[in-house]
Structure formats: structure tokens, C-alpha cells
PDB file of C-alpha atoms in Angstrom:
ATOM      1  CA  MET A  13      49.376 -32.433  21.591  1.00  0.00           C
ATOM      2  CA  ALA A  14      50.532 -29.491  22.441  1.00  0.00           C
ATOM      3  CA  LEU A  15      51.960 -28.725  18.946  1.00  0.00           C
ATOM      4  CA  THR A  16      48.675 -29.537  17.302  1.00  0.00           C
ATOM      5  CA  ALA A  17      47.022 -27.375  19.606  1.00  0.00           C
ATOM      6  CA  ALA A  18      49.615 -24.195  18.728  1.00  0.00           C
ATOM      7  CA  ALA A  19      48.863 -25.150  15.132  1.00  0.00           C
ATOM      8  CA  LEU A  20      45.409 -24.796  15.685  1.00  0.00           C
ATOM      9  CA  THR A  21      45.439 -21.783  17.265  1.00  0.00           C
ATOM     10  CA  ALA A  22      47.690 -19.878  14.903  1.00  0.00           C
ATOM     11  CA  ALA A  23      45.113 -21.290  11.928  1.00  0.00           C
ATOM     12  CA  ALA A  24      42.218 -19.744  13.859  1.00  0.00           C
ATOM     13  CA  ALA A  25      43.798 -16.699  14.942  1.00  0.00           C
ATOM     14  CA  GLY A  26      44.347 -16.700  10.778  1.00  0.00           C
ATOM     15  CA  CYS A  27      41.323 -16.763   9.809  1.00  0.00           C
ATOM     16  CA  THR A  28      38.725 -13.290   9.488  1.00  0.00           C
ATOM     17  CA  VAL A  29      35.086 -13.033   8.228  1.00  0.00           C
ATOM     18  CA  GLU A  30      35.106 -10.154   6.025  1.00  0.00           C
ATOM     19  CA  GLU A  31      31.873  -8.577   4.515  1.00  0.00           C
ATOM     20  CA  LYS A  32      33.118  -7.711   1.171  1.00  0.00           C
ATOM     21  CA  ASP A  33      29.254  -7.252  -0.103  1.00  0.00           C
ATOM     22  CA  LYS A  34      28.575  -4.546   2.240  1.00  0.00           C
ATOM     23  CA  PRO A  35      25.090  -2.208   0.989  1.00  0.00           C
ATOM     24  CA  THR A  36      25.923   1.339  -0.173  1.00  0.00           C
ATOM     25  CA  THR A  37      22.787   2.243   0.230  1.00  0.00           C
ATOM     26  CA  PRO A  38      20.903   2.812   3.640  1.00  0.00           C
ATOM     27  CA  VAL A  39      18.821  -0.172   5.106  1.00  0.00           C
ATOM     28  CA  ASN A  40      16.458   2.106   6.200  1.00  0.00           C
ATOM     29  CA  GLY A  41      15.417   4.294   3.364  1.00  0.00           C
ATOM     30  CA  PRO A  42      16.865   5.755   0.238  1.00  0.00           C
ATOM     31  CA  ALA A  43      20.311   6.937  -0.969  1.00  0.00           C
ATOM     32  CA  ALA A  44      19.965  10.384   0.095  1.00  0.00           C
ATOM     33  CA  GLY A  45      18.981  12.245  -2.933  1.00  0.00           C
ATOM     34  CA  ALA A  46      17.376   9.914  -4.778  1.00  0.00           C
ATOM     35  CA  ALA A  47      13.786  11.014  -5.716  1.00  0.00           C
ATOM     36  CA  ALA A  48      10.709  10.196  -4.092  1.00  0.00           C
ATOM     37  CA  VAL A  49       8.423   8.842  -7.259  1.00  0.00           C
ATOM     38  CA  ALA A  50       5.059   7.396  -7.245  1.00  0.00           C
ATOM     39  CA  PRO A  51       2.611   7.860 -10.374  1.00  0.00           C
ATOM     40  CA  GLY A  52      -0.808   9.277  -8.845  1.00  0.00           C
ATOM     41  CA  VAL A  53       0.733  10.743  -5.688  1.00  0.00           C
ATOM     42  CA  THR A  54       1.247  14.171  -4.841  1.00  0.00           C
ATOM     43  CA  ALA A  55       1.519  16.283  -1.850  1.00  0.00           C
ATOM     44  CA  ASP A  56      -2.424  17.023  -1.317  1.00  0.00           C
ATOM     45  CA  SER A  57      -3.988  14.274  -3.524  1.00  0.00           C
ATOM     46  CA  ILE A  58      -3.767  10.604  -3.953  1.00  0.00           C
ATOM     47  CA  LYS A  59      -5.591   8.416  -7.016  1.00  0.00           C
ATOM     48  CA  ILE A  60      -6.811   5.030  -7.326  1.00  0.00           C
ATOM     49  CA  GLY A  61      -7.288   3.314 -10.324  1.00  0.00           C
ATOM     50  CA  VAL A  62      -8.640  -0.367 -10.589  1.00  0.00           C
ATOM     51  CA  ALA A  63      -6.870  -3.215 -12.471  1.00  0.00           C
ATOM     52  CA  TYR A  64      -8.498  -5.075 -14.681  1.00  0.00           C
ATOM     53  CA  PRO A  65      -8.156  -7.733 -17.880  1.00  0.00           C
ATOM     54  CA  ASP A  66      -8.055  -6.727 -21.112  1.00  0.00           C
ATOM     55  CA  THR A  67     -10.299  -9.029 -22.853  1.00  0.00           C
ATOM     56  CA  ALA A  68     -10.854  -7.270 -26.032  1.00  0.00           C
ATOM     57  CA  SER A  69      -6.819  -7.776 -27.172  1.00  0.00           C
ATOM     58  CA  ILE A  70      -7.567 -11.474 -27.157  1.00  0.00           C
ATOM     59  CA  LYS A  71     -11.045 -11.231 -29.034  1.00  0.00           C
ATOM     60  CA  VAL A  72      -9.660 -13.213 -31.938  1.00  0.00           C
ATOM     61  CA  PHE A  73      -8.510 -16.090 -30.133  1.00  0.00           C
ATOM     62  CA  THR A  74     -11.404 -16.126 -27.758  1.00  0.00           C
ATOM     63  CA  ASN A  75     -15.567 -15.072 -27.393  1.00  0.00           C
ATOM     64  CA  ILE A  76     -14.927 -13.788 -23.638  1.00  0.00           C
ATOM     65  CA  ASP A  77     -17.219 -10.194 -22.943  1.00  0.00           C
ATOM     66  CA  LEU A  78     -17.258  -9.586 -19.498  1.00  0.00           C
ATOM     67  CA  GLY A  79     -19.483  -5.845 -20.385  1.00  0.00           C
ATOM     68  CA  ASP A  80     -18.084  -3.249 -19.366  1.00  0.00           C
ATOM     69  CA  TYR A  81     -15.507  -2.535 -16.421  1.00  0.00           C
ATOM     70  CA  GLU A  82     -16.529   1.115 -16.139  1.00  0.00           C
ATOM     71  CA  ALA A  83     -20.391   0.706 -16.166  1.00  0.00           C
ATOM     72  CA  ALA A  84     -19.547  -2.468 -13.078  1.00  0.00           C
ATOM     73  CA  TYR A  85     -17.532   0.289 -11.087  1.00  0.00           C
ATOM     74  CA  LYS A  86     -19.467   2.910 -10.887  1.00  0.00           C
ATOM     75  CA  ALA A  87     -22.422   0.652 -10.251  1.00  0.00           C
ATOM     76  CA  ARG A  88     -24.058   1.238  -7.106  1.00  0.00           C
TER      77      ARG A  88
END
């Protein structure tokens, strides 16, 4: 019994856990020297856009016309 306990203790002492895939960049932000690029964002303004489907590109396959997106967006 003592021999088994000694073998288990030696085996457990020989086992280590090592993290091989450590991140190279900080977890809290971008790497040092990385450029902060955001389209439409400057130091004193932010441009906001609207996403809409391009139904003109599928007109050959279907007869869908959702109208003038710009006019609908600007309507009051």
C-alpha cells in the first residue's frame, strides 16, 4: 500500500500543466503601436450610414422593387 501511494505521489509530482498558447497581445486592448482604424470616424465627427439590400442587382431573377431608399430614409 505504501509503495502504491509513493508511486502515485511521484507520478503526480512529475505532472505539470504548462500553457503553451499564451496570447501575444494584451487581453484588454490592441497591441502597442496598432492603428485604430474606423471608417467614418474622425477626432471630431462620426458618420452614420444605413444598410439596405441592393435589389437592382437581382432584377433579372425577380420582380421586386422596394422603392427609393434615400427618399424613404429622408421622409418625415
